[in-house]
Short mmCIF file of C-alpha atoms in Angstrom, two decimals:
data_model
loop_
_atom_site.label_atom_id
_atom_site.label_comp_id
_atom_site.label_asym_id
_atom_site.label_seq_id
_atom_site.Cartn_x
_atom_site.Cartn_y
_atom_site.Cartn_z
CA MET X 10 -40.22 27.58 -3.75
CA THR X 11 -41.18 26.64 -0.18
CA MET X 12 -39.06 24.46 2.03
CA PRO X 13 -40.75 21.32 3.51
CA SER X 14 -41.85 21.60 7.17
CA CYS X 15 -39.29 20.46 9.82
CA PRO X 16 -40.80 17.05 10.54
CA VAL X 17 -41.14 16.22 6.85
CA PHE X 18 -37.60 17.44 6.21
CA ILE X 19 -36.19 15.26 8.95
CA LEU X 20 -38.07 12.23 7.58
CA LEU X 21 -36.72 12.86 4.06
CA LEU X 22 -33.18 13.19 5.50
CA GLN X 23 -33.54 9.87 7.38
CA VAL X 24 -34.68 8.09 4.19
CA LEU X 25 -31.84 9.63 2.24
CA LEU X 26 -29.31 8.38 4.89
CA LEU X 27 -30.77 4.86 4.76
CA LEU X 28 -30.50 4.84 0.98
CA LEU X 29 -26.90 6.05 1.13
CA GLY X 30 -26.10 3.34 3.65
CA ARG X 31 -27.61 0.64 1.42
CA ILE X 32 -25.70 2.00 -1.56
CA HIS X 33 -22.46 1.99 0.39
CA CYS X 34 -23.05 -1.63 1.44
CA GLU X 35 -23.93 -2.65 -2.11
CA ASN X 36 -20.78 -0.94 -3.39
CA GLU X 37 -18.67 -2.92 -0.90
CA GLU X 38 -20.22 -6.21 -2.04
CA GLU X 39 -19.51 -5.26 -5.69
CA LYS X 40 -15.78 -4.99 -4.79
CA ILE X 41 -15.66 -8.66 -3.89
CA LYS X 42 -15.53 -11.19 -6.71
CA MET X 43 -17.24 -14.42 -5.81
CA GLU X 44 -17.52 -17.77 -7.51
CA VAL X 45 -19.70 -20.61 -6.11
CA THR X 46 -17.66 -23.79 -6.67
CA HIS X 47 -20.13 -26.16 -4.92
CA LEU X 48 -23.79 -25.70 -4.10
CA PRO X 49 -25.64 -28.50 -2.11
CA SER X 50 -28.74 -29.91 -3.77
CA VAL X 51 -30.74 -29.28 -0.63
CA CYS X 52 -30.46 -25.97 1.31
CA THR X 53 -32.84 -25.34 4.15
CA GLN X 54 -30.93 -22.55 5.81
CA LYS X 55 -28.73 -19.69 4.66
CA SER X 56 -26.27 -17.65 6.70
CA LYS X 57 -27.11 -14.22 7.85
CA ARG X 58 -25.64 -11.51 10.11
CA GLY X 59 -25.57 -12.62 13.77
CA ASP X 60 -25.46 -16.35 13.03
CA LEU X 61 -22.76 -18.52 14.64
CA VAL X 62 -21.05 -20.11 11.72
CA ASN X 63 -18.41 -22.77 11.33
CA ALA X 64 -16.23 -22.49 8.24
CA HIS X 65 -12.99 -23.65 6.61
CA TYR X 66 -11.16 -20.85 4.83
CA ASP X 67 -7.81 -21.08 3.10
CA GLY X 68 -6.17 -17.75 2.26
CA TYR X 69 -3.77 -16.88 -0.61
CA LEU X 70 -2.16 -13.71 -1.87
CA ALA X 71 -3.86 -13.05 -5.15
CA LYS X 72 -0.68 -11.81 -6.94
CA ASP X 73 1.15 -15.14 -6.72
CA LEU X 74 -1.26 -17.51 -5.04
CA SER X 75 1.11 -18.09 -2.15
CA LYS X 76 -0.79 -19.50 0.78
CA PHE X 77 -0.73 -17.51 4.01
CA TYR X 78 -3.32 -19.48 5.98
CA CYS X 79 -4.95 -22.95 5.93
CA SER X 80 -7.65 -23.85 8.37
CA ARG X 81 -7.41 -27.53 7.36
CA SER X 82 -3.81 -27.78 8.73
CA GLU X 83 -3.32 -28.81 12.30
CA LYS X 84 -0.29 -26.52 12.41
CA ASP X 85 -1.95 -23.40 11.15
CA GLY X 86 -5.61 -23.68 12.44
CA HIS X 87 -8.86 -25.51 12.41
CA PRO X 88 -12.42 -24.82 11.31
CA LYS X 89 -13.39 -21.51 12.75
CA TRP X 90 -16.56 -20.73 14.78
CA PHE X 91 -17.40 -17.03 14.71
CA VAL X 92 -20.38 -14.69 14.68
CA LEU X 93 -21.07 -13.56 11.20
CA GLY X 94 -21.18 -9.91 10.32
CA VAL X 95 -19.86 -8.34 13.53
CA GLY X 96 -16.17 -7.96 12.74
CA GLN X 97 -14.65 -11.15 14.14
CA VAL X 98 -13.04 -11.74 10.72
CA ILE X 99 -12.03 -9.27 8.10
CA LYS X 100 -14.89 -7.36 6.44
CA GLY X 101 -14.41 -9.06 3.19
CA LEU X 102 -15.01 -12.51 4.70
CA ASP X 103 -17.99 -11.24 6.64
CA ILE X 104 -19.54 -10.18 3.30
CA ALA X 105 -18.39 -13.25 1.30
CA LEU X 106 -19.95 -15.69 3.87
CA MET X 107 -23.38 -14.12 3.79
CA ASP X 108 -26.27 -15.99 2.32
CA MET X 109 -24.46 -19.34 2.13
CA CYS X 110 -25.81 -22.83 2.57
CA PRO X 111 -24.16 -25.36 4.84
CA GLY X 112 -21.86 -27.38 2.62
CA GLU X 113 -21.51 -24.64 0.01
CA LYS X 114 -18.11 -23.73 -1.27
CA ARG X 115 -16.97 -20.40 -2.68
CA LYS X 116 -13.83 -18.82 -4.15
CA VAL X 117 -13.61 -15.11 -3.40
CA ILE X 118 -11.24 -12.29 -4.22
CA ILE X 119 -11.14 -9.56 -1.61
CA PRO X 120 -9.52 -6.10 -2.19
CA PRO X 121 -7.17 -4.54 0.37
CA SER X 122 -9.91 -2.08 1.49
CA LEU X 123 -11.94 -4.95 2.81
CA ALA X 124 -8.94 -7.00 4.05
CA TYR X 125 -5.79 -5.66 5.78
CA GLY X 126 -5.54 -2.36 3.92
CA GLU X 127 -2.35 -0.21 3.86
CA THR X 128 -0.82 -1.78 6.96
CA GLY X 129 -0.92 -5.49 6.14
CA TYR X 130 -0.68 -8.17 8.77
CA ASP X 131 1.84 -10.85 9.63
CA LYS X 132 2.48 -12.66 6.27
CA ILE X 133 0.22 -10.33 4.40
CA PRO X 134 1.98 -7.28 2.83
CA PRO X 135 0.38 -3.85 2.71
CA ASN X 136 -2.23 -3.24 0.02
CA ALA X 137 -2.57 -6.94 -0.71
CA THR X 138 -5.54 -8.38 -2.65
CA LEU X 139 -6.48 -11.72 -1.10
CA MET X 140 -8.09 -14.86 -2.47
CA PHE X 141 -9.97 -17.27 -0.19
CA GLU X 142 -11.40 -20.70 -0.74
CA ILE X 143 -14.27 -20.97 1.68
CA GLU X 144 -16.42 -23.90 2.81
CA LEU X 145 -19.34 -23.29 5.19
CA LEU X 146 -19.68 -26.30 7.45
CA GLY X 147 -22.49 -25.26 9.76
CA ILE X 148 -24.89 -22.53 10.91
CA SER X 149 -26.13 -22.25 14.45
CA LYS X 150 -28.28 -19.86 16.36
CA GLY X 151 -26.41 -16.57 16.95
CA PRO X 152 -24.87 -16.71 20.41
CA ARG X 153 -25.44 -12.95 21.10
CA SER X 154 -29.13 -13.11 21.36
CA LEU X 155 -30.99 -13.07 24.63
CA GLU X 156 -32.48 -16.44 23.83
CA ALA X 157 -29.19 -18.05 23.26
CA PHE X 158 -27.65 -16.51 26.39
CA LEU X 159 -30.45 -17.76 28.60
CA GLN X 160 -30.16 -21.17 26.97
CA ILE X 161 -26.43 -21.41 27.69
CA ASP X 162 -26.53 -19.87 31.23
CA LEU X 163 -27.78 -23.00 32.99
CA ASP X 164 -27.48 -21.57 36.55
CA ASN X 165 -28.92 -18.16 35.62
CA ASP X 166 -26.01 -16.21 37.20
CA LYS X 167 -25.54 -13.97 34.20
CA PHE X 168 -22.12 -15.49 33.54
CA LEU X 169 -21.11 -18.26 31.04
CA SER X 170 -18.67 -20.78 32.44
CA LYS X 171 -16.54 -23.16 30.36
CA ASP X 172 -18.73 -26.07 31.55
CA GLU X 173 -21.88 -24.27 30.37
CA ILE X 174 -20.47 -23.38 26.93
CA SER X 175 -19.02 -26.91 26.62
CA HIS X 176 -22.47 -28.36 27.32
CA TYR X 177 -23.94 -26.00 24.73
CA LEU X 178 -21.38 -27.01 22.04
CA THR X 179 -21.97 -30.72 22.76
CA GLU X 180 -25.76 -30.27 22.30
CA GLU X 181 -25.28 -28.26 19.07
CA PHE X 182 -22.95 -30.85 17.66
CA LYS X 183 -25.47 -33.61 18.27
CA LYS X 184 -28.02 -31.80 16.14
CA ASP X 185 -26.18 -32.13 12.87
CA GLY X 186 -25.03 -35.69 13.39
CA LYS X 187 -21.64 -35.15 11.78
CA GLN X 188 -18.49 -37.05 12.92
CA ARG X 189 -15.86 -34.73 14.30
CA ASP X 190 -12.32 -35.06 15.57
CA PRO X 191 -12.80 -35.41 19.34
CA SER X 192 -10.11 -32.81 19.97
CA MET X 193 -12.13 -30.21 18.00
CA HIS X 194 -14.49 -29.58 20.89
CA GLY X 195 -11.66 -28.43 23.18
CA ARG X 196 -10.05 -26.34 20.46
CA ILE X 197 -13.27 -24.50 19.76
CA LEU X 198 -13.91 -23.89 23.46
CA THR X 199 -10.39 -22.46 23.86
CA ASP X 200 -10.88 -20.23 20.85
CA ILE X 201 -14.22 -18.95 22.22
CA PHE X 202 -12.63 -17.92 25.56
CA GLN X 203 -9.52 -16.36 23.97
CA LYS X 204 -11.79 -14.11 21.87
CA ASN X 205 -14.39 -13.25 24.48
CA ASP X 206 -13.06 -13.57 28.00
CA HIS X 207 -11.45 -10.16 27.93
CA ASP X 208 -10.59 -10.04 31.68
CA SER X 209 -9.32 -13.61 31.73
CA ASP X 210 -11.41 -14.60 34.77
CA GLY X 211 -12.60 -17.91 33.23
CA LEU X 212 -16.12 -16.54 32.74
CA ILE X 213 -17.83 -14.71 29.88
CA SER X 214 -19.85 -11.88 31.36
CA VAL X 215 -22.98 -10.34 29.84
CA ARG X 216 -20.88 -7.42 28.64
CA GLU X 217 -18.24 -9.63 27.07
CA TYR X 218 -20.80 -11.82 25.44
CA ASN X 219 -23.23 -9.25 24.12
CA VAL X 220 -21.83 -7.90 20.90
CA TYR X 221 -25.17 -6.28 20.09
CA ARG X 222 -25.66 -4.76 23.52
CA HIS X 223 -29.23 -5.88 23.95
CA ASP X 224 -31.02 -3.91 26.74
CA GLU X 225 -32.65 -7.08 27.93
CA LEU X 226 -29.26 -8.35 29.16
#
């Protein structure tokens, strides 16, 4: 039996690695139990990796349904804006929020391996299975693309100021026409800078902004 030539062998190896990666991803999705509790009659857009999404999610310990987080409570939080699929939330939520319509609601059960694992976190004990009630409120253009960066960077200095991001949020909010608590704008702006302004200089640089490390930036 003859071995395939080197280029052919490398190609076969690359295909095998891609298939293994896909199988790994599918296996992770299978670990999460999902139930759609509300599906809008009209859905013109579905969430995907890299989108900026706005979501409510209430978290419970699956073993006794004790609540450890509520985004609807002024004390504990507010609707969260984050980039989907890049690790800004636990992996289980990244997976559970994929392919959702604005207005859709889901109930999901996430195993420890896709949550806080063996260490736990704050009110969450080690090896805890979690249950979340999720409502996707909105989907916006992913903020980590070159197109979005240039759109936000009004003075073209390759830094995003609070004024520039505030202006961007105002324009995005106008598009969906929904009524929001006036204080939400400020809370979201604060949340964005807390998560992205790593050197605390009041500006989000190209490096801080660009999760995907696009060469164009």
